[in-house]
């Protein structure tokens, strides 16, 4: 029943946004309405109308979109490689789960500590203190495990406040994978081991295992995880892809790893993964299983796979972009060809902060730029900051690089947008332009 409610159909057209964004400045209303549901505005509210407008766009489900091609390729890999004893795919796929989740789903169920930075207002889009736009697809692990699933993939849009450049966008897409084993499933590769090796023990936590797991069980799960993901990466990038495993930390897995791949002579992080913390399974009502999970950013993968130079292109509706991915075979090795390159227009903005420097978050300014200027902004970088002791004021200078993806911008067009950014900053961040 729970699953049915989260899977409910969801359309953008029904989204009515009466309010949001900086309550004090933009509206007197104290409710946000999204898709027929209202959310009480409180001191945590920081989601913007611009960000809300991305809900339901589901690029990963759009025909011929590179993210959709990648979704199909990853799904096929799991369908073909993992079958149950009747020959049917072992993994089930969830690709349309509702993006508004509770703090419990996004953090608590995953054992994210109360004071962890990822919970900060400056990192997430909160509707209020209870609800936020999911920051990762791991937010759905608990409910799917609780519903009885052992093997599943989740494709979803995720929302994070971040810097602005060619590889960061506040909305991106992830695939999450989970695989759980009962003892006999884990040791089914080697039937002799079945009777003699335990999964659980009351032991100690070490670098390679949790206190509740036996060393043997932890190693078999780690092996299953690493071999599955290495095979996936080779399936996508070819048998010669050069990869390496790096130790990592995630609150909900132990041990945890990242997989890196050599790309243009440099190691690039492709994914995070690990052996699920037993406590996350207990929270989902499962006590007798052990398993692994992974999370992959789809844009990063697609940019490497298809030579896509700028993350904004994924949002392009230009046929010059989309038609290049209109292929009859999803495994076609598409290499994106830029139609042309248009010149960048950098413009600086300098202002005095209204109060102390630590009350000002760069991400507040980045969101404002996104809201006012949209996708003509390619990058925003902090280029200077200082304290003026006589005036007792803090200063910030950001360089905003404007660049349209489909045409050359005139200086006049840029000036107009830049002025709007200045005005909005004065109005809603209470800064003083210098
Ligand atoms: N949720 C993590 C993120 O967004 C990625 C991740 C790491 C997912 C490890 C996992 C995992 O399932 O086991 O950064």
Short mmCIF file of C-alpha atoms and ligand atoms in Angstrom, two decimals:
data_model
loop_
_atom_site.label_atom_id
_atom_site.label_comp_id
_atom_site.label_asym_id
_atom_site.label_seq_id
_atom_site.Cartn_x
_atom_site.Cartn_y
_atom_site.Cartn_z
CA UNK A 1 0.00 0.00 0.00
CA UNK A 2 2.77 2.34 0.89
CA UNK A 3 4.44 1.74 -2.46
CA UNK A 4 1.24 2.44 -4.34
CA UNK A 5 1.05 5.87 -2.75
CA UNK A 6 4.59 6.87 -3.60
CA UNK A 7 4.22 5.57 -7.12
CA UNK A 8 1.12 7.69 -7.72
CA UNK A 9 0.99 9.38 -11.09
CA UNK A 10 2.41 12.81 -11.15
CA UNK A 11 2.02 15.56 -13.72
CA UNK A 12 3.58 18.99 -13.94
CA UNK A 13 0.40 20.57 -15.20
CA UNK A 14 -1.23 20.13 -11.83
CA UNK A 15 1.52 21.90 -10.00
CA UNK A 16 0.33 25.20 -8.71
CA UNK A 17 2.86 27.27 -6.95
CA UNK A 18 1.24 30.01 -4.95
CA UNK A 19 4.22 30.80 -2.97
CA UNK A 20 7.63 29.97 -1.84
CA UNK A 21 11.09 31.59 -2.09
CA UNK A 22 12.02 33.92 0.69
CA UNK A 23 8.69 34.23 2.36
CA UNK A 24 9.30 37.68 3.80
CA UNK A 25 10.05 39.23 0.42
CA UNK A 26 7.92 37.53 -2.14
CA UNK A 27 4.59 36.81 -0.55
CA UNK A 28 2.47 37.06 2.56
CA UNK A 29 1.05 33.61 2.11
CA UNK A 30 2.33 30.91 4.44
CA UNK A 31 1.58 27.85 2.36
CA UNK A 32 3.20 26.26 -0.67
CA UNK A 33 0.90 24.24 -2.91
CA UNK A 34 2.43 21.53 -5.04
CA UNK A 35 0.43 18.98 -6.94
CA UNK A 36 -2.66 19.50 -4.80
CA UNK A 37 -0.87 19.24 -1.49
CA UNK A 38 -0.06 22.17 0.77
CA UNK A 39 3.08 22.60 2.82
CA UNK A 40 3.30 24.97 5.77
CA UNK A 41 6.08 27.52 5.26
CA UNK A 42 8.51 27.81 8.17
CA UNK A 43 12.04 28.97 8.90
CA UNK A 44 13.43 26.01 6.90
CA UNK A 45 11.63 26.88 3.65
CA UNK A 46 14.17 27.67 0.94
CA UNK A 47 12.80 26.00 -2.19
CA UNK A 48 12.32 28.42 -5.10
CA UNK A 49 9.53 28.49 -7.72
CA UNK A 50 12.21 27.91 -10.34
CA UNK A 51 13.29 24.68 -8.63
CA UNK A 52 9.70 23.54 -8.13
CA UNK A 53 9.16 23.98 -11.86
CA UNK A 54 11.56 21.06 -12.50
CA UNK A 55 9.32 18.60 -10.65
CA UNK A 56 7.75 16.15 -13.07
CA UNK A 57 10.06 16.97 -16.00
CA UNK A 58 11.57 13.48 -15.67
CA UNK A 59 14.30 13.80 -18.31
CA UNK A 60 15.23 10.19 -17.61
CA UNK A 61 11.86 9.10 -19.04
CA UNK A 62 11.89 11.27 -22.17
CA UNK A 63 12.18 9.35 -25.39
CA UNK A 64 15.60 9.69 -27.08
CA UNK A 65 17.00 11.75 -24.23
CA UNK A 66 20.60 10.73 -23.36
CA UNK A 67 19.60 10.16 -19.72
CA UNK A 68 16.80 7.92 -20.88
CA UNK A 69 19.13 5.93 -23.16
CA UNK A 70 21.46 5.47 -20.22
CA UNK A 71 18.56 4.36 -17.99
CA UNK A 72 17.62 1.72 -20.57
CA UNK A 73 21.19 0.51 -20.92
CA UNK A 74 21.67 0.17 -17.16
CA UNK A 75 18.28 -1.54 -16.79
CA UNK A 76 19.11 -4.00 -19.57
CA UNK A 77 22.40 -4.82 -17.95
CA UNK A 78 20.65 -5.81 -14.72
CA UNK A 79 17.80 -7.59 -16.53
CA UNK A 80 20.15 -9.75 -18.55
CA UNK A 81 22.76 -10.47 -15.92
CA UNK A 82 20.51 -11.29 -12.99
CA UNK A 83 17.64 -13.73 -13.43
CA UNK A 84 15.62 -15.66 -10.88
CA UNK A 85 15.27 -19.44 -11.13
CA UNK A 86 12.28 -19.04 -13.44
CA UNK A 87 14.39 -17.03 -15.86
CA UNK A 88 12.72 -13.69 -15.11
CA UNK A 89 14.66 -10.52 -14.26
CA UNK A 90 15.65 -10.44 -10.61
CA UNK A 91 15.70 -6.65 -10.30
CA UNK A 92 12.58 -4.52 -10.41
CA UNK A 93 12.80 -0.92 -11.57
CA UNK A 94 11.20 2.20 -10.02
CA UNK A 95 11.60 5.31 -12.12
CA UNK A 96 8.73 7.60 -11.13
CA UNK A 97 8.81 7.93 -7.35
CA UNK A 98 7.55 11.23 -5.97
CA UNK A 99 10.46 13.66 -5.33
CA UNK A 100 9.13 15.28 -2.15
CA UNK A 101 10.32 13.20 0.78
CA UNK A 102 10.50 13.54 4.54
CA UNK A 103 13.61 14.33 6.54
CA UNK A 104 13.21 10.81 7.88
CA UNK A 105 13.40 9.28 4.38
CA UNK A 106 16.28 11.42 3.18
CA UNK A 107 18.42 11.25 6.33
CA UNK A 108 17.16 9.48 9.46
CA UNK A 109 16.42 6.10 7.85
CA UNK A 110 19.92 6.20 6.37
CA UNK A 111 21.56 6.92 9.74
CA UNK A 112 22.81 10.34 8.64
CA UNK A 113 23.94 11.99 11.91
CA UNK A 114 21.85 14.92 13.23
CA UNK A 115 24.70 17.37 12.73
CA UNK A 116 25.86 16.09 9.30
CA UNK A 117 26.51 18.90 6.79
CA UNK A 118 24.34 17.26 4.13
CA UNK A 119 21.27 18.22 6.23
CA UNK A 120 22.11 21.94 6.13
CA UNK A 121 19.70 24.42 4.65
CA UNK A 122 22.52 25.61 2.46
CA UNK A 123 22.77 22.16 0.82
CA UNK A 124 19.14 21.09 0.33
CA UNK A 125 15.84 22.43 -0.91
CA UNK A 126 13.46 22.30 2.04
CA UNK A 127 9.70 22.82 1.74
CA UNK A 128 9.68 23.15 5.50
CA UNK A 129 11.34 21.52 8.49
CA UNK A 130 9.65 18.17 7.69
CA UNK A 131 9.77 17.90 3.90
CA UNK A 132 12.43 18.43 1.26
CA UNK A 133 13.13 17.62 -2.37
CA UNK A 134 15.11 14.39 -2.20
CA UNK A 135 18.85 14.96 -2.23
CA UNK A 136 19.57 11.42 -3.37
CA UNK A 137 17.71 8.36 -4.56
CA UNK A 138 18.85 6.50 -1.41
CA UNK A 139 15.88 8.28 0.23
CA UNK A 140 13.64 5.48 -1.13
CA UNK A 141 15.69 2.49 -0.01
CA UNK A 142 13.85 2.03 3.26
CA UNK A 143 10.30 2.03 1.85
CA UNK A 144 11.13 -0.39 -0.97
CA UNK A 145 12.96 -2.79 1.35
CA UNK A 146 10.10 -2.52 3.82
CA UNK A 147 7.67 -3.49 1.08
CA UNK A 148 9.50 -6.79 0.68
CA UNK A 149 11.78 -6.10 -2.28
CA UNK A 150 15.25 -7.64 -2.30
CA UNK A 151 16.61 -6.54 -5.68
CA UNK A 152 15.71 -3.19 -7.18
CA UNK A 153 16.86 -0.13 -9.10
CA UNK A 154 15.57 3.41 -8.59
CA UNK A 155 15.98 6.08 -11.26
CA UNK A 156 15.11 9.54 -10.03
CA UNK A 157 15.65 13.27 -10.25
CA UNK A 158 17.48 14.63 -7.20
CA UNK A 159 17.85 18.20 -5.95
CA UNK A 160 20.87 19.85 -4.35
CA UNK A 161 21.97 23.40 -3.78
CA UNK A 162 25.40 23.74 -5.29
CA UNK A 163 27.88 25.88 -7.16
CA UNK A 164 27.21 26.88 -10.78
CA UNK A 165 29.51 25.55 -13.49
CA UNK A 166 29.55 23.20 -16.47
CA UNK A 167 29.20 20.06 -14.33
CA UNK A 168 26.79 21.21 -11.57
CA UNK A 169 23.08 21.78 -11.88
CA UNK A 170 20.62 21.97 -8.95
CA UNK A 171 18.58 19.13 -10.43
CA UNK A 172 20.24 15.98 -11.65
CA UNK A 173 19.51 12.28 -11.89
CA UNK A 174 20.71 9.17 -10.10
CA UNK A 175 20.32 5.46 -10.25
CA UNK A 176 20.31 3.57 -6.99
CA UNK A 177 20.71 -0.20 -6.80
CA UNK A 178 20.04 -2.53 -3.87
CA UNK A 179 20.58 -6.26 -3.57
CA UNK A 180 19.79 -8.27 -0.45
CA UNK A 181 20.67 -11.88 0.34
CA UNK A 182 19.43 -14.48 2.77
CA UNK A 183 22.15 -16.81 4.01
CA UNK A 184 21.39 -19.58 1.53
CA UNK A 185 21.31 -17.09 -1.38
CA UNK A 186 24.65 -15.64 -0.41
CA UNK A 187 26.39 -18.96 -0.32
CA UNK A 188 24.48 -20.55 -3.20
CA UNK A 189 27.52 -20.21 -5.45
CA UNK A 190 29.26 -22.69 -3.24
CA UNK A 191 26.71 -25.15 -1.81
CA UNK A 192 29.32 -26.73 0.49
CA UNK A 193 29.59 -23.44 2.36
CA UNK A 194 25.87 -23.26 3.03
CA UNK A 195 25.74 -25.29 6.21
CA UNK A 196 29.03 -24.22 7.69
CA UNK A 197 29.28 -20.46 7.28
CA UNK A 198 27.20 -17.94 9.20
CA UNK A 199 26.17 -14.47 8.06
CA UNK A 200 25.74 -13.00 11.54
CA UNK A 201 27.84 -12.96 14.69
CA UNK A 202 28.30 -10.75 17.75
CA UNK A 203 31.72 -9.49 16.84
CA UNK A 204 33.62 -6.27 16.43
CA UNK A 205 33.52 -3.65 13.71
CA UNK A 206 36.71 -3.54 11.64
CA UNK A 207 37.69 -1.70 8.48
CA UNK A 208 36.24 -4.49 6.37
CA UNK A 209 33.08 -5.50 8.22
CA UNK A 210 30.32 -4.52 10.65
CA UNK A 211 30.08 -5.98 14.17
CA UNK A 212 27.00 -8.04 13.28
CA UNK A 213 28.48 -9.64 10.15
CA UNK A 214 30.94 -12.48 9.86
CA UNK A 215 34.10 -11.75 7.97
CA UNK A 216 33.20 -14.34 5.34
CA UNK A 217 29.72 -12.96 4.67
CA UNK A 218 31.03 -9.40 4.42
CA UNK A 219 33.69 -10.49 1.92
CA UNK A 220 31.23 -12.39 -0.27
CA UNK A 221 28.86 -9.38 -0.38
CA UNK A 222 31.76 -7.03 -1.14
CA UNK A 223 32.85 -9.34 -3.94
CA UNK A 224 29.32 -9.51 -5.37
CA UNK A 225 29.05 -5.70 -5.24
CA UNK A 226 32.40 -4.98 -6.83
CA UNK A 227 32.07 -7.55 -9.57
CA UNK A 228 28.55 -6.35 -10.49
CA UNK A 229 29.59 -2.72 -10.75
CA UNK A 230 32.82 -3.40 -12.58
CA UNK A 231 30.81 -5.44 -15.09
CA UNK A 232 28.28 -2.61 -15.45
CA UNK A 233 31.00 -0.05 -16.15
CA UNK A 234 32.63 -2.37 -18.72
CA UNK A 235 29.22 -2.95 -20.30
CA UNK A 236 28.85 0.82 -20.75
CA UNK A 237 32.40 1.92 -21.50
CA UNK A 238 33.91 -1.19 -23.05
CA UNK A 239 36.00 -4.07 -21.77
CA UNK A 240 39.16 -1.97 -21.72
CA UNK A 241 37.84 0.68 -19.33
CA UNK A 242 40.47 1.28 -16.66
CA UNK A 243 38.88 1.30 -13.19
CA UNK A 244 40.00 1.30 -9.55
CA UNK A 245 38.32 0.98 -6.12
CA UNK A 246 38.85 3.62 -3.47
CA UNK A 247 37.76 3.38 0.19
CA UNK A 248 35.00 5.84 1.10
CA UNK A 249 32.56 6.74 3.86
CA UNK A 250 28.76 6.82 3.72
CA UNK A 251 26.62 6.79 6.87
CA UNK A 252 24.43 3.97 5.55
CA UNK A 253 27.09 1.53 4.31
CA UNK A 254 30.15 -0.15 5.77
CA UNK A 255 32.56 -0.90 4.30
CA UNK A 256 32.02 1.82 1.65
CA UNK A 257 33.75 2.35 -1.67
CA UNK A 258 33.93 4.59 -4.69
CA UNK A 259 34.64 3.36 -8.18
CA UNK A 260 36.85 5.53 -10.34
CA UNK A 261 37.54 5.33 -14.04
CA UNK A 262 40.45 6.74 -16.06
CA UNK A 263 39.08 9.35 -18.42
CA UNK A 264 41.30 11.67 -20.52
CA UNK A 265 44.26 10.67 -18.36
CA UNK A 266 42.50 11.51 -15.07
CA UNK A 267 40.72 9.38 -12.47
CA UNK A 268 37.03 10.29 -12.31
CA UNK A 269 34.71 9.19 -9.53
CA UNK A 270 31.75 7.32 -11.03
CA UNK A 271 29.77 5.99 -8.09
CA UNK A 272 29.47 5.35 -4.36
CA UNK A 273 28.53 2.01 -2.84
CA UNK A 274 28.96 -0.37 0.05
CA UNK A 275 27.61 -3.10 2.28
CA UNK A 276 24.35 -1.79 3.78
CA UNK A 277 24.53 -0.89 7.47
CA UNK A 278 22.55 -3.63 9.18
CA UNK A 279 20.67 -0.97 11.16
CA UNK A 280 19.16 0.46 7.93
CA UNK A 281 17.68 -2.98 7.23
CA UNK A 282 16.41 -3.35 10.80
CA UNK A 283 14.69 0.04 10.40
CA UNK A 284 12.95 -1.44 7.35
CA UNK A 285 11.88 -4.51 9.30
CA UNK A 286 14.48 -6.90 7.85
CA UNK A 287 16.73 -8.70 10.33
CA UNK A 288 17.93 -11.79 8.52
CA UNK A 289 19.50 -10.37 5.35
CA UNK A 290 22.76 -8.76 4.29
CA UNK A 291 23.21 -6.75 1.14
CA UNK A 292 24.78 -4.05 -0.91
CA UNK A 293 23.72 -0.72 -2.39
CA UNK A 294 25.15 1.75 -4.87
CA UNK A 295 24.35 5.22 -6.22
CA UNK A 296 25.44 6.67 -9.57
CA UNK A 297 25.01 10.19 -10.97
CA UNK A 298 23.59 9.75 -14.46
CA UNK A 299 24.67 13.11 -15.90
CA UNK A 300 28.31 12.49 -15.04
CA UNK A 301 28.17 9.09 -16.73
CA UNK A 302 26.33 10.43 -19.78
CA UNK A 303 28.76 13.34 -20.18
CA UNK A 304 31.66 10.89 -20.41
CA UNK A 305 29.83 8.32 -22.49
CA UNK A 306 28.38 10.73 -25.05
CA UNK A 307 30.99 13.54 -24.97
CA UNK A 308 28.47 16.07 -23.63
CA UNK A 309 30.51 19.12 -22.55
CA UNK A 310 27.99 21.05 -20.43
CA UNK A 311 25.38 19.81 -17.95
CA UNK A 312 22.87 22.48 -19.06
CA UNK A 313 22.58 20.70 -22.40
CA UNK A 314 20.52 17.94 -20.75
CA UNK A 315 17.74 20.52 -20.34
CA UNK A 316 17.96 21.70 -23.93
CA UNK A 317 14.83 21.27 -26.00
CA UNK A 318 16.74 22.18 -29.15
CA UNK A 319 16.33 19.51 -31.84
CA UNK A 320 20.02 20.06 -32.69
CA UNK A 321 20.78 18.40 -29.37
CA UNK A 322 17.97 15.87 -28.96
CA UNK A 323 18.00 14.51 -32.52
CA UNK A 324 21.56 13.31 -32.07
CA UNK A 325 20.25 10.81 -29.52
CA UNK A 326 17.35 9.59 -31.60
CA UNK A 327 18.85 6.16 -32.32
CA UNK A 328 17.12 2.87 -33.03
CA UNK A 329 19.64 0.82 -31.02
CA UNK A 330 20.15 2.09 -27.46
CA UNK A 331 23.70 0.75 -27.45
CA UNK A 332 24.76 3.05 -30.30
CA UNK A 333 27.96 4.80 -29.41
CA UNK A 334 26.66 8.38 -29.89
CA UNK A 335 29.29 11.11 -29.71
CA UNK A 336 27.65 14.48 -29.31
CA UNK A 337 28.80 17.13 -31.79
CA UNK A 338 28.42 20.72 -30.63
CA UNK A 339 26.49 22.64 -33.27
CA UNK A 340 28.66 25.66 -32.64
CA UNK A 341 30.33 27.40 -29.78
CA UNK A 342 29.05 30.82 -28.71
CA UNK A 343 31.24 33.31 -26.88
CA UNK A 344 31.05 33.73 -23.10
CA UNK A 345 30.20 37.15 -21.58
CA UNK A 346 31.64 37.58 -18.09
CA UNK A 347 30.13 40.33 -15.89
CA UNK A 348 31.11 41.02 -12.29
CA UNK A 349 28.79 41.89 -9.45
CA UNK A 350 30.09 43.39 -6.18
CA UNK A 351 28.12 44.13 -3.05
CA UNK A 352 28.25 44.78 0.68
CA UNK A 353 26.61 42.14 2.83
CA UNK A 354 23.78 43.24 5.13
CA UNK A 355 25.36 41.67 8.22
CA UNK A 356 27.99 39.18 9.26
CA UNK A 357 29.80 37.12 6.63
CA UNK A 358 28.80 33.81 8.23
CA UNK A 359 25.10 34.66 7.89
CA UNK A 360 25.51 34.80 4.12
CA UNK A 361 25.59 31.62 2.06
CA UNK A 362 27.04 31.53 -1.46
CA UNK A 363 24.26 29.11 -2.36
CA UNK A 364 21.62 31.78 -1.58
CA UNK A 365 23.22 33.96 -4.21
CA UNK A 366 23.57 31.08 -6.71
CA UNK A 367 19.87 30.27 -6.32
CA UNK A 368 18.94 33.85 -6.90
CA UNK A 369 21.03 33.93 -10.09
CA UNK A 370 19.36 30.71 -11.26
CA UNK A 371 15.93 32.09 -10.53
CA UNK A 372 16.47 35.43 -12.24
CA UNK A 373 18.80 34.58 -15.12
CA UNK A 374 18.10 30.88 -15.71
CA UNK A 375 20.14 28.84 -18.14
CA UNK A 376 21.94 31.75 -19.84
CA UNK A 377 24.29 31.54 -16.88
CA UNK A 378 27.17 29.17 -17.46
CA UNK A 379 29.18 29.79 -14.29
CA UNK A 380 29.22 31.89 -11.15
CA UNK A 381 32.48 32.17 -9.26
CA UNK A 382 33.41 34.01 -6.11
CA UNK A 383 36.38 36.14 -7.23
CA UNK A 384 36.94 38.42 -4.24
CA UNK A 385 35.90 38.96 -0.63
CA UNK A 386 37.16 41.35 2.00
CA UNK A 387 36.23 43.21 5.18
CA UNK A 388 36.22 47.01 5.22
CA UNK A 389 37.25 47.93 8.79
CA UNK A 390 36.17 51.59 8.60
CA UNK A 391 32.76 50.87 7.10
CA UNK A 392 32.55 47.67 9.15
CA UNK A 393 31.15 45.90 6.11
CA UNK A 394 31.86 42.62 4.32
CA UNK A 395 32.17 42.62 0.56
CA UNK A 396 31.68 39.93 -2.06
CA UNK A 397 32.46 39.95 -5.77
CA UNK A 398 31.19 37.21 -8.05
CA UNK A 399 31.94 36.76 -11.72
CA UNK A 400 28.86 35.65 -13.62
CA UNK A 401 29.67 34.12 -16.99
CA UNK A 402 26.71 34.42 -19.32
CA UNK A 403 26.66 32.12 -22.33
CA UNK A 404 23.71 30.97 -24.34
CA UNK A 405 23.88 27.42 -25.63
CA UNK A 406 22.16 28.14 -28.91
CA UNK A 407 23.07 31.72 -29.89
CA UNK A 408 25.47 34.59 -29.38
CA UNK A 409 24.31 36.96 -26.64
CA UNK A 410 24.68 40.68 -27.27
CA UNK A 411 26.20 42.86 -24.54
CA UNK A 412 22.88 44.68 -24.33
CA UNK A 413 21.00 41.44 -23.61
CA UNK A 414 23.56 40.49 -20.98
CA UNK A 415 23.37 43.92 -19.33
CA UNK A 416 19.62 43.63 -19.02
CA UNK A 417 19.77 40.28 -17.26
CA UNK A 418 22.71 41.41 -15.13
CA UNK A 419 20.74 44.43 -13.94
CA UNK A 420 17.85 42.15 -12.98
CA UNK A 421 20.25 40.04 -10.93
CA UNK A 422 21.55 43.16 -9.16
CA UNK A 423 18.05 44.38 -8.38
CA UNK A 424 16.90 40.99 -7.11
CA UNK A 425 20.01 40.67 -4.92
CA UNK A 426 19.36 44.07 -3.33
CA UNK A 427 15.70 43.26 -2.83
CA UNK A 428 15.81 39.74 -1.49
CA UNK A 429 19.30 39.29 -0.03
CA UNK A 430 19.37 42.88 1.31
CA UNK A 431 22.87 43.46 -0.07
CA UNK A 432 24.08 46.84 -1.29
CA UNK A 433 25.57 46.88 -4.80
CA UNK A 434 28.88 48.79 -4.87
N1 LIG B 1 23.43 8.54 -1.97
C1 LIG B 1 24.83 8.79 -2.24
C2 LIG B 1 24.98 10.18 -2.81
O1 LIG B 1 24.06 10.72 -3.37
C3 LIG B 1 25.40 7.79 -3.20
C4 LIG B 1 25.46 6.42 -2.61
C5 LIG B 1 26.58 6.01 -1.96
C6 LIG B 1 24.39 5.55 -2.70
C7 LIG B 1 26.68 4.76 -1.39
C8 LIG B 1 24.46 4.28 -2.15
C9 LIG B 1 25.63 3.91 -1.49
O2 LIG B 1 23.46 3.41 -2.19
O3 LIG B 1 25.66 2.67 -0.96
O4 LIG B 1 26.03 10.73 -2.72
#
